[in-house]
mmCIF file of C-alpha atoms in Angstrom:
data_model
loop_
_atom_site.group_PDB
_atom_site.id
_atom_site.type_symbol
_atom_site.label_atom_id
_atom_site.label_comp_id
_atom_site.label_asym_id
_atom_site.label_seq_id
_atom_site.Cartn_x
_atom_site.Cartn_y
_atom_site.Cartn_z
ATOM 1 C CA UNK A 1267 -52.155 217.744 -57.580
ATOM 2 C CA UNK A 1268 -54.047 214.857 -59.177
ATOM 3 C CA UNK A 1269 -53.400 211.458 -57.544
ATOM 4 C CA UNK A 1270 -53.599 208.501 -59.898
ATOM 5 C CA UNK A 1271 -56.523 206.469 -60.350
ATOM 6 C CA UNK A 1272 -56.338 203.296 -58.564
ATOM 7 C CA UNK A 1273 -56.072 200.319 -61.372
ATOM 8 C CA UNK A 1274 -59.465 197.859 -60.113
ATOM 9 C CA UNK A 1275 -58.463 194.033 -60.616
ATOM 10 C CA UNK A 1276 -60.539 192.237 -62.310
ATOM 11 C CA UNK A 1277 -63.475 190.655 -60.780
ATOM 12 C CA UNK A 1278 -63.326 186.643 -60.526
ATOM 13 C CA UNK A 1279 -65.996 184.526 -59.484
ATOM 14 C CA UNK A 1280 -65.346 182.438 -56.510
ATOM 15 C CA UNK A 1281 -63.392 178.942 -56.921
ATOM 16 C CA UNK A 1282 -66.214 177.094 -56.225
ATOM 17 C CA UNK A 1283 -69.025 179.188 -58.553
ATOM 18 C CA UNK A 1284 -66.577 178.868 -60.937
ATOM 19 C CA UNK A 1285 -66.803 175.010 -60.886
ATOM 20 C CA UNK A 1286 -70.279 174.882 -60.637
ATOM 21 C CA UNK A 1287 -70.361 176.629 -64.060
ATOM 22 C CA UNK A 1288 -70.324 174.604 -66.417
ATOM 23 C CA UNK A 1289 -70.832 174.923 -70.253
ATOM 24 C CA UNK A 1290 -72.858 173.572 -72.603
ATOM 25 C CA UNK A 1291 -70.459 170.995 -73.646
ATOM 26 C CA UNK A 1292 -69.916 169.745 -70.448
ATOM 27 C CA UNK A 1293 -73.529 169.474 -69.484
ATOM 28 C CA UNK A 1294 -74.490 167.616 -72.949
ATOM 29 C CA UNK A 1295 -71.198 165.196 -72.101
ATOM 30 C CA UNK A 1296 -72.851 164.954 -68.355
ATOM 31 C CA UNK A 1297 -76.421 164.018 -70.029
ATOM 32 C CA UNK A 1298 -74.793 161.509 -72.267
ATOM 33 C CA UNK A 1299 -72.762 159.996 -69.626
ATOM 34 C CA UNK A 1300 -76.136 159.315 -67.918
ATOM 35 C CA UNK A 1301 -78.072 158.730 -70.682
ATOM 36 C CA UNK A 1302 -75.641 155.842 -71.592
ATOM 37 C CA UNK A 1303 -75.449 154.339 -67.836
ATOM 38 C CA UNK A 1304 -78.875 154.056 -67.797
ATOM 39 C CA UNK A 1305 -79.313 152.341 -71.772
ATOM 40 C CA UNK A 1306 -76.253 149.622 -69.762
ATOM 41 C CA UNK A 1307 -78.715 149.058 -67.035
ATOM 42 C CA UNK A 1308 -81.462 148.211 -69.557
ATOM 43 C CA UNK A 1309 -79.434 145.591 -71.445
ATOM 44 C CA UNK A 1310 -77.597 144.071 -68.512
ATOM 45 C CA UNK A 1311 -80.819 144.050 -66.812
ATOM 46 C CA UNK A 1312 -82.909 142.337 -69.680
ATOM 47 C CA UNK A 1313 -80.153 139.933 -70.387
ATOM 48 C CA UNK A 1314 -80.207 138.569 -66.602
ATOM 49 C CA UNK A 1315 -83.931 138.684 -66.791
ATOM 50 C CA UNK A 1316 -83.137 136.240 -70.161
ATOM 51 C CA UNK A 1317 -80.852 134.092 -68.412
ATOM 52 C CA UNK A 1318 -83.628 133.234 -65.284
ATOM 53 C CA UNK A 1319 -85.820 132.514 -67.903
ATOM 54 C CA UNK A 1320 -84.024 130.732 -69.998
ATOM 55 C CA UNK A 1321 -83.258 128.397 -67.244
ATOM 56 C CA UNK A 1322 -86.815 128.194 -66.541
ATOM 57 C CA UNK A 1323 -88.045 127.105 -69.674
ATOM 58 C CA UNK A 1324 -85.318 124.635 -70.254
ATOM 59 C CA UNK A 1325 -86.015 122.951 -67.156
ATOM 60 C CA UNK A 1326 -89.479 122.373 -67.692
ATOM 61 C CA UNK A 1327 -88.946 121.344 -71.093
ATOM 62 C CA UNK A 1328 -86.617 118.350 -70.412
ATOM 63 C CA UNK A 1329 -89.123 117.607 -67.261
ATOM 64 C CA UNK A 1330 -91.584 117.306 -69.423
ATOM 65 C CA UNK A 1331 -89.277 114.984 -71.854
ATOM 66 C CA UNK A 1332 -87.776 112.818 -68.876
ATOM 67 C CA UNK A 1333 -90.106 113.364 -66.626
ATOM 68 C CA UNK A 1334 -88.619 115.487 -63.978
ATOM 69 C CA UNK A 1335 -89.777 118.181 -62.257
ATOM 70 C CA UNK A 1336 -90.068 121.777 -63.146
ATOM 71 C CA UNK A 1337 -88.568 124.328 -61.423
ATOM 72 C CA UNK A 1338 -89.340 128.490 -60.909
ATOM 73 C CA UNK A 1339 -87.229 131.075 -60.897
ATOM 74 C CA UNK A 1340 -85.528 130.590 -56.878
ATOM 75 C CA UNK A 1341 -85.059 126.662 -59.006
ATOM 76 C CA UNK A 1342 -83.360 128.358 -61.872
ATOM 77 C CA UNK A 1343 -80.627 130.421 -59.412
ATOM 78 C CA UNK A 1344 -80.188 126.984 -57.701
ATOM 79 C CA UNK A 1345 -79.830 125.377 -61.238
ATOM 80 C CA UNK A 1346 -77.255 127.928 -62.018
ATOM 81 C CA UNK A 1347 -75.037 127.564 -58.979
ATOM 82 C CA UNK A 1348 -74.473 123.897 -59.167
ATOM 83 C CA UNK A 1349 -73.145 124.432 -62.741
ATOM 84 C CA UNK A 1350 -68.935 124.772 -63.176
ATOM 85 C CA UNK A 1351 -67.826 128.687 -62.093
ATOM 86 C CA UNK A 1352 -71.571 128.404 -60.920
ATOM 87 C CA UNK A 1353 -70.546 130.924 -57.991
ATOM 88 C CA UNK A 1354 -69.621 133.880 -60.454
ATOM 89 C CA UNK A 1355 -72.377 133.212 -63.045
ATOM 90 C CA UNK A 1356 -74.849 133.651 -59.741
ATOM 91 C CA UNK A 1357 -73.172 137.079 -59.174
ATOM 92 C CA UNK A 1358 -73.590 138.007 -62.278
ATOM 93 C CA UNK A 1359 -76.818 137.093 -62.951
ATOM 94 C CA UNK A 1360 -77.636 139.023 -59.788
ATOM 95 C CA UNK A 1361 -75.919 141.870 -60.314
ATOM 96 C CA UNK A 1362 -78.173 142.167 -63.396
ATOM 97 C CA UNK A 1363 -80.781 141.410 -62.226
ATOM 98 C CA UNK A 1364 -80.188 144.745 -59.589
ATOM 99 C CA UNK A 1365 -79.752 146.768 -63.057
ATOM 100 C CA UNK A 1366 -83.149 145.453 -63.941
ATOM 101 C CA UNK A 1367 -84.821 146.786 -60.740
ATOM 102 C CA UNK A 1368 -82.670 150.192 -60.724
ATOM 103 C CA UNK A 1369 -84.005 150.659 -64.963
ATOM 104 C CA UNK A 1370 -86.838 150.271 -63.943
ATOM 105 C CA UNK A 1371 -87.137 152.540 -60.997
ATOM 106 C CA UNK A 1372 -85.554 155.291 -63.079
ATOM 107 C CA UNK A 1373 -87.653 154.573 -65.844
ATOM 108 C CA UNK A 1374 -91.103 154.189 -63.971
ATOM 109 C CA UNK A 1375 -90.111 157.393 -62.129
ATOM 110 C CA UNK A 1376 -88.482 159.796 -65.000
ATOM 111 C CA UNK A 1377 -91.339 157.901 -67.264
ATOM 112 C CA UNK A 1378 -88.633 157.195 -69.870
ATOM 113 C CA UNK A 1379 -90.952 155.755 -72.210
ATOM 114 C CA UNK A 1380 -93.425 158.550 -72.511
ATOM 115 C CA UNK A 1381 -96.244 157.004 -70.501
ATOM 116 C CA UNK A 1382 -97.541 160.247 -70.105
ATOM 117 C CA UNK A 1383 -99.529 162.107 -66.783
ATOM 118 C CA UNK A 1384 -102.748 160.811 -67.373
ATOM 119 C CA UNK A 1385 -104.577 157.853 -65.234
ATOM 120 C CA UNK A 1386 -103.521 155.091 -67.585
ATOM 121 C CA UNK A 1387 -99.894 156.840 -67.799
ATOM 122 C CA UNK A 1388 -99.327 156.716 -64.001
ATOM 123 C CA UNK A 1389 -100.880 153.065 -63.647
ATOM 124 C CA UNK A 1390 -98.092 152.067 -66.544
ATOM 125 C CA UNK A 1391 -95.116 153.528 -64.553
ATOM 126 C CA UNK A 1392 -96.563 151.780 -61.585
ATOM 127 C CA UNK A 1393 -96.200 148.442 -62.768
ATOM 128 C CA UNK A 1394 -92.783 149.561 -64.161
ATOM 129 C CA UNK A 1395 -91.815 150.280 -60.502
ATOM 130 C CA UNK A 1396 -93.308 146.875 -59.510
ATOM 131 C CA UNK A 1397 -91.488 145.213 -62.083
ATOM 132 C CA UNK A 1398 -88.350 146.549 -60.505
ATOM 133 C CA UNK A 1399 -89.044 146.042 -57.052
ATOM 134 C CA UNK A 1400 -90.008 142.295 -58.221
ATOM 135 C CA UNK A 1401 -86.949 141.835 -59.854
ATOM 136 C CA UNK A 1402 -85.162 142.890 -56.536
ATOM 137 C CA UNK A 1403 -86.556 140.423 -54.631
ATOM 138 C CA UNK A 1404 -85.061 137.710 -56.604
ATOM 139 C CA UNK A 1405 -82.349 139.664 -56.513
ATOM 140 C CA UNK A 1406 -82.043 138.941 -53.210
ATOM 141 C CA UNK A 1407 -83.076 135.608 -53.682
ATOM 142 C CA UNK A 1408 -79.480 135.061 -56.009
ATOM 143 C CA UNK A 1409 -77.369 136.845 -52.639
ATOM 144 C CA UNK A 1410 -78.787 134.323 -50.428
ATOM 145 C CA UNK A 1411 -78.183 131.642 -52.630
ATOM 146 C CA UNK A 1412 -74.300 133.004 -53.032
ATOM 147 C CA UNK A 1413 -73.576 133.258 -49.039
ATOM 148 C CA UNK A 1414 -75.865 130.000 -47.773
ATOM 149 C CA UNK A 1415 -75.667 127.765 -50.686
ATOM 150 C CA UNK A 1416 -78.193 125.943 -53.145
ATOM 151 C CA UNK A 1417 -81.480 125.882 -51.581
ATOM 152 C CA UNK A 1418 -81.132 128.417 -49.077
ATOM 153 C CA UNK A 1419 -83.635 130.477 -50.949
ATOM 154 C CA UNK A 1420 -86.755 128.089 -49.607
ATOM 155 C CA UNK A 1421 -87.438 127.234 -53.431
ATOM 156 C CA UNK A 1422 -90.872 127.626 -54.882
ATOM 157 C CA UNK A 1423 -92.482 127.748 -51.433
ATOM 158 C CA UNK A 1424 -92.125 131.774 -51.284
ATOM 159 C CA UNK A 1425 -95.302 132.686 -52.680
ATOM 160 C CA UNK A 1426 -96.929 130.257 -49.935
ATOM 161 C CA UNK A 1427 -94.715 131.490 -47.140
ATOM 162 C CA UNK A 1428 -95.536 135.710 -47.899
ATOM 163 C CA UNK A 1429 -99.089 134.848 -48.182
ATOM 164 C CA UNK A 1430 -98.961 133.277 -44.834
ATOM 165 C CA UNK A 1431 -96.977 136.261 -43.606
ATOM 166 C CA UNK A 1432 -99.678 138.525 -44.852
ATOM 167 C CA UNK A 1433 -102.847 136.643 -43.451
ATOM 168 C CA UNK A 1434 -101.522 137.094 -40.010
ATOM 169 C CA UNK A 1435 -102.578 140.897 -40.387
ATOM 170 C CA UNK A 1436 -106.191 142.523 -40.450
ATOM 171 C CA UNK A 1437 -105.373 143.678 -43.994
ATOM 172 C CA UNK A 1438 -103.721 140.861 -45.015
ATOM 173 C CA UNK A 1439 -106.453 138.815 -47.282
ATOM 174 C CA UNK A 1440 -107.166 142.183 -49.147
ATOM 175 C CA UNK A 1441 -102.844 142.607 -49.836
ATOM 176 C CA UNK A 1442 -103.156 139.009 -51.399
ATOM 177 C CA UNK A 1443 -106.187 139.703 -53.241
ATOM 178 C CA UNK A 1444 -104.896 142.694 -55.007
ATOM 179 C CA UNK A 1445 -101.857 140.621 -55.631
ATOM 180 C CA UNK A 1446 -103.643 137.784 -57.470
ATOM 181 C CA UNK A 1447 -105.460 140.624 -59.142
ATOM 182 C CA UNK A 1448 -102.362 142.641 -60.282
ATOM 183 C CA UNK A 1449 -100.455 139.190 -61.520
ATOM 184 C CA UNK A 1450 -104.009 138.321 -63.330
ATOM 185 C CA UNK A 1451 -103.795 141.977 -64.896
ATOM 186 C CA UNK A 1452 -99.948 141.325 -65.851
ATOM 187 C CA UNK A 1453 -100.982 138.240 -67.752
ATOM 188 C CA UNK A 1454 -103.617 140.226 -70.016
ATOM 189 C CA UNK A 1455 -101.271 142.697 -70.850
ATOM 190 C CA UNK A 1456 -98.483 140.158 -72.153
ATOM 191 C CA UNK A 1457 -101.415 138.550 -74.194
ATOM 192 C CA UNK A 1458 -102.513 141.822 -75.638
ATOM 193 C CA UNK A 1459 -98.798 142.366 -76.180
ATOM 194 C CA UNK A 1460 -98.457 139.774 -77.929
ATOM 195 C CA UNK A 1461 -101.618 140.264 -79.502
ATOM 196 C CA UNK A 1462 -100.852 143.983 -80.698
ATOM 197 C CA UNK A 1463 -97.316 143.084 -81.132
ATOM 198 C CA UNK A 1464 -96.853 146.905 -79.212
ATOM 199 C CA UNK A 1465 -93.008 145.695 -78.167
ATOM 200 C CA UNK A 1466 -92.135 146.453 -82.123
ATOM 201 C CA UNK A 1467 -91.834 150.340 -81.167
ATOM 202 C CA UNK A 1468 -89.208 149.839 -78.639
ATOM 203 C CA UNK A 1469 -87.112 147.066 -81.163
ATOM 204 C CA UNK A 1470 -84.891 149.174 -83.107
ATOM 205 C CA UNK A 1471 -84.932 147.660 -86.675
ATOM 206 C CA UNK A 1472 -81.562 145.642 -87.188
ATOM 207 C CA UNK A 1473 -79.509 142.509 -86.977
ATOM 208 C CA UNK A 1474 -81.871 139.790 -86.066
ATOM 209 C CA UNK A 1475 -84.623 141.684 -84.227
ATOM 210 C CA UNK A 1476 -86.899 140.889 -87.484
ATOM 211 C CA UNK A 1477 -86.202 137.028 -87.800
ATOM 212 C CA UNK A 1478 -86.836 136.736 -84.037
ATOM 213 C CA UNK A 1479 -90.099 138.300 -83.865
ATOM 214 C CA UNK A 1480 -92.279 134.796 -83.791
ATOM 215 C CA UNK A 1481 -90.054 133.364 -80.777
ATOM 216 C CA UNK A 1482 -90.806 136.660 -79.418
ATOM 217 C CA UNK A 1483 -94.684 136.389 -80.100
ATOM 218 C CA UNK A 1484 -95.045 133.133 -78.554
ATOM 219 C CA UNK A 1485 -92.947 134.090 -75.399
ATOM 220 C CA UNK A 1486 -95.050 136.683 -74.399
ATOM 221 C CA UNK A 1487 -98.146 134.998 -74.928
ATOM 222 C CA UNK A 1488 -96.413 131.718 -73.309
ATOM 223 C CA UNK A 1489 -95.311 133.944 -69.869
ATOM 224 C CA UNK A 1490 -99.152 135.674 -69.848
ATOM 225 C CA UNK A 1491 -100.306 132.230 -70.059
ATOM 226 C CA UNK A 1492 -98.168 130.798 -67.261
ATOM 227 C CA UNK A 1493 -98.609 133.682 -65.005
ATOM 228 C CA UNK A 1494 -102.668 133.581 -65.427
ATOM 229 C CA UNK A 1495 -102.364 130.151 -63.699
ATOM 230 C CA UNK A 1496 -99.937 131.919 -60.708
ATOM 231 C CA UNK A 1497 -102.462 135.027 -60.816
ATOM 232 C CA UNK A 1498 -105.309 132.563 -60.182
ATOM 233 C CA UNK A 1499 -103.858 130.338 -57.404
ATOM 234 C CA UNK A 1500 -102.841 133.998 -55.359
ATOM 235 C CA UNK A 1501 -106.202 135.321 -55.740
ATOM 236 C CA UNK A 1502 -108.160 132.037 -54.596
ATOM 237 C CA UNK A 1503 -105.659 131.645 -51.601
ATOM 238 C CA UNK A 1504 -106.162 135.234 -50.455
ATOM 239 C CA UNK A 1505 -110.310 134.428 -51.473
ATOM 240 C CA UNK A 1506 -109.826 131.271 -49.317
ATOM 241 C CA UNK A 1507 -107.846 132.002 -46.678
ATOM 242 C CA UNK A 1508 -105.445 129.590 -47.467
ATOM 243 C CA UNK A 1509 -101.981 130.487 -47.963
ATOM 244 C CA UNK A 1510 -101.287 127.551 -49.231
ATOM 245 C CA UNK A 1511 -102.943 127.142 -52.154
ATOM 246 C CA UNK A 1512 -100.485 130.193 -53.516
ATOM 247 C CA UNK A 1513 -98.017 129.452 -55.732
ATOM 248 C CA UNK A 1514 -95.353 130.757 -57.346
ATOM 249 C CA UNK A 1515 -94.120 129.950 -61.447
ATOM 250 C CA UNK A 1516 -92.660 126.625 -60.428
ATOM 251 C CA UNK A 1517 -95.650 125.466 -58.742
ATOM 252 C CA UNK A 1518 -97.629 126.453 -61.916
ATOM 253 C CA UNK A 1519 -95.837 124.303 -64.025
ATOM 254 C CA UNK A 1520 -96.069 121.629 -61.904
ATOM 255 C CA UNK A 1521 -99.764 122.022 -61.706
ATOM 256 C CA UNK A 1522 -99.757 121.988 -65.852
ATOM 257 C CA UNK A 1523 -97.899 118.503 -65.844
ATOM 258 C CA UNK A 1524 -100.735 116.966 -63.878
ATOM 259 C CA UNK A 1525 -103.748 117.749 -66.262
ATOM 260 C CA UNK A 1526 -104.658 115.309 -68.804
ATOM 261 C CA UNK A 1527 -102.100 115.948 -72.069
ATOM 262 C CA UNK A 1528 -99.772 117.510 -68.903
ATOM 263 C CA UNK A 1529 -96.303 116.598 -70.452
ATOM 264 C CA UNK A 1530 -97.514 117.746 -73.780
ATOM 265 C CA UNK A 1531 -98.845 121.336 -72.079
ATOM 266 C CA UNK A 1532 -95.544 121.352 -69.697
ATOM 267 C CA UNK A 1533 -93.150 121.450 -72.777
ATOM 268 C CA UNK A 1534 -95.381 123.894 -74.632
ATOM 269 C CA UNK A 1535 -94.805 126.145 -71.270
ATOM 270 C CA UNK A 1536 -91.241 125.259 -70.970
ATOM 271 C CA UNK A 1537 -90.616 126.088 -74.998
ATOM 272 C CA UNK A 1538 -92.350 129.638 -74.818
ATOM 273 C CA UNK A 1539 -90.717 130.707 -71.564
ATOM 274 C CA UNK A 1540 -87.669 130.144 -73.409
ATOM 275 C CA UNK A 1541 -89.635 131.884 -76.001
ATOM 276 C CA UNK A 1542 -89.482 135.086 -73.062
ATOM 277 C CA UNK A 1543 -86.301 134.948 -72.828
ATOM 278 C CA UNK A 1544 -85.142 135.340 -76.238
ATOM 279 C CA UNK A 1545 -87.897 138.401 -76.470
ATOM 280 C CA UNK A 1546 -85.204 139.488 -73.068
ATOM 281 C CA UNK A 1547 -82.156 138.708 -75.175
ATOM 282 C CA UNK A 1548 -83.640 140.430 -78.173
ATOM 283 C CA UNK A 1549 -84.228 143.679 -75.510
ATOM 284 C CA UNK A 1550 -81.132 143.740 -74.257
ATOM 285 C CA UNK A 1551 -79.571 144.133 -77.780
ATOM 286 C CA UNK A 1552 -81.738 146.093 -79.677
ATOM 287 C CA UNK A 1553 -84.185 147.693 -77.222
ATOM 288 C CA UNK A 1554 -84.495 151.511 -77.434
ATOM 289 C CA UNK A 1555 -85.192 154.300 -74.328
ATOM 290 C CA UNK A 1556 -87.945 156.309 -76.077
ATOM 291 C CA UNK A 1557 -87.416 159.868 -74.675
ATOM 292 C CA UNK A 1558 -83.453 158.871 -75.292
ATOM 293 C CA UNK A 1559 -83.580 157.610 -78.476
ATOM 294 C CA UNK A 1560 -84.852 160.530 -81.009
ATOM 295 C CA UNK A 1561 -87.125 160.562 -83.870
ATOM 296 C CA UNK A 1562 -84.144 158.912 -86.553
ATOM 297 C CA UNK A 1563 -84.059 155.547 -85.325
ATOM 298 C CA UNK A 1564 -86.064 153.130 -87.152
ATOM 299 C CA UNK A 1565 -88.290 150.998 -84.996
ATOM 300 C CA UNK A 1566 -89.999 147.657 -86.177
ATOM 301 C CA UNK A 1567 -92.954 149.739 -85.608
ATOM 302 C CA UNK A 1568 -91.780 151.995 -88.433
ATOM 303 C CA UNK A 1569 -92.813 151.690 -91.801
ATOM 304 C CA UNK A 1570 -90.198 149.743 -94.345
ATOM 305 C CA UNK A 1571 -90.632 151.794 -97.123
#
């Protein structure tokens, strides 16, 4: 007698293996999910990063008109929270100015822009990195502001009060040094920048990106020029020993005003910092991730034919 064969059930893979499968579609809607988080943190960073700077430059323009004083960037969050709703545009402006640092992080780390894994790459995605970081720390600067009120932030005294901070340590003079040094080196590479006009590959070409390219140009070489001065004063305090002849982008201003022709040279400053921040503005709209982007898009870099 024959006994019937046993039907075998089907074999399932367990509940959670089977969630952890996923198919292609879901993992290209996963990738452009996160691809498209990280493009939002670019232009809400940038445009915060435009707003600080915009601040910046408009100060020191009228200072040099009325004969006020110019202010930095820990002036400019001030600035902004005395103005109506000032409270939420602070926020805000913070809260992109955390996109800024978290872009960059990402971008320095995943090298988003195709640095590459050479000597010169990895230097590139270290200032990236920096950039970030730097951008936290004012940041920071807006939260203070936010839960202490204008001025809590110690205004344009920062750069003094970290060099001090340092000094106190054996390595301290050689952390201020490289500081000057690094600022010095950020300058020269907004000149050549400018120079080279080597932005125009990341500008996809549309909308106003073209007509805004001189106010761009100028910015650039305007911030280099600005941050030489800031670059200089850093690297003769840690030189010196003196924390206090460090200064921050305020204090450079301030120093410009004093030279002969200084209200002439302060609204030159003041006009191409709010040159930088329509080169931000112009980012935030029309800036492209390289290793996101593709091949297709047309750059300003690309030819118009």
């Amino acid at each position: 007698m024959h006994l019937p064969t046993l039907r075998q059930p089907p074999q399932r893979e367990p509940i959670v293996a089977q969630r952890l499968l996923l198919s292609d579609a879901e993992r290209t809607g996963m990738t452009d999910h996160a691809n498209t988080a990280i493009e939002w943190l670019m232009r809400a960073g940038y445009g915060a990063r435009g707003v600080v700077y915009l601040i910046v430059g408009g100060l020191a323009f009228f200072a040099a008109l009325n004969g006020g004083e110019a202010e930095g960037t820990s002036g400019a969050l001030n600035f902004l929270i005395r103005q109506p709703l000032g409270s939420i545009l602070l926020g805000v402006t913070a809260a992109g100015l955390f996109a800024y640092t978290l872009w960059r992080l990402v971008d320095g780390v995943l090298d988003l822009e195709n640095e590459g894994d050479d000597l010169e790459g990895y230097a590139n995605r270290a200032g990236q990195i920096m950039s970030g970081l730097t951008h936290a720390a004012l940041g920071i600067s807006a939260i203070i502001i936010l839960m202490k009120g204008a001025q809590a932030s110690g205004g344009d005294s920062s750069a003094e009060n970290w060099s001090a901070t340092l000094m106190q340590h054996p390595a301290g003079r050689l952390i201020v040094i490289a500081a000057g040094i690094t600022t010095l080196s950020v300058a020269i590479y907004l000149f050549i920048k400018s120079w080279k006009a080597a932005y125009r590959k990341d500008i996809v070409r549309k909308g106003m990106a073209p007509k805004l390219e001189p106010a761009v140009r100028f910015g650039l070489a305007a911030h280099g020029f600005v941050l030489l001065i800031v670059g200089g004063l850093i690297l003769w305090a840690g030189i010196s020993a003196n924390p206090e002849r460090a200064a921050g982008l305020g204090e450079a201003l301030r120093i410009l005003e004093t030279q002969a022709f200084g209200r002439i040279l302060l609204a030159l400053a003041g006009a191409g910092l709010a040159g930088f921040a329509v080169y931000c503005f112009v980012m935030a709209r029309y800036r492209i991730v390289p290793r996101l982007a593709g091949d297709t898009l047309k750059t300003l870099a690309s030819p118009t034919s």
